[in-house]
Amino acid sequence: MKKKLTLKNQVGELERVNQFVEEIGEELGLDMELQMNLNLVMEEMVSNVIFYAYPEGKTADIELAAESNGKELTFVLTDQGKEFDPTAKEDADPDVNPIDREIGGMGIFIVKNIMNHVTYQRLEGKNLLTMTKAIK
């Protein structure tokens, strides 16, 4: 299975991300809990690109590709925004009261705890975030 979704860096596009993940979940026969977790991961990472990768007012494309060999499901999120490696950011401490916690960091913490592998590359002016989950 291979699928690709091209989005604009606009909040309204998150609904299309949800539909994309649902279609993949149905096609692969994933249970609802896993689908919900994958949806949370993709929504978190795509929204980070939408809100932080580009200067305000600049419209750009974001690509979300998915591929599965039946044992693993891999998503690759690609954008041409400013360079940012979320895997290099120190994990947020989930035990700290949210009121006392600095803004940011929880999203990648959640992603790292749901996905089995998360890697980042900067290639030819593009950010590539690869996220893999064992599914069988």
C-alpha angles and dihedrals in degrees: 000000000000126000136167133196125191116201138178118239092257129119092234089066091070089083088061089051089054091050091048092053091045092052091050091047092052093046092050095039094238119174119252095251092055091046090052091049092049090048090052091051095048094044091050095049096042091048089052089057092046094050103034114019100072138041114262111277096020113124116210142160125257120194125208115188126184130194133174134187091190094262101057135027116210127193123192117196113197130186138156095223127119115311113270130160108199091185091063092058114100112252116258115246106247090199094064115097107256089234090059096041123100115247114266136025101081093092096059089041089058092045093051090049095049100040124061095219131019121180135170131208134175108212128170093341094313133113112226117190112186118196122182131189128187107233105178 
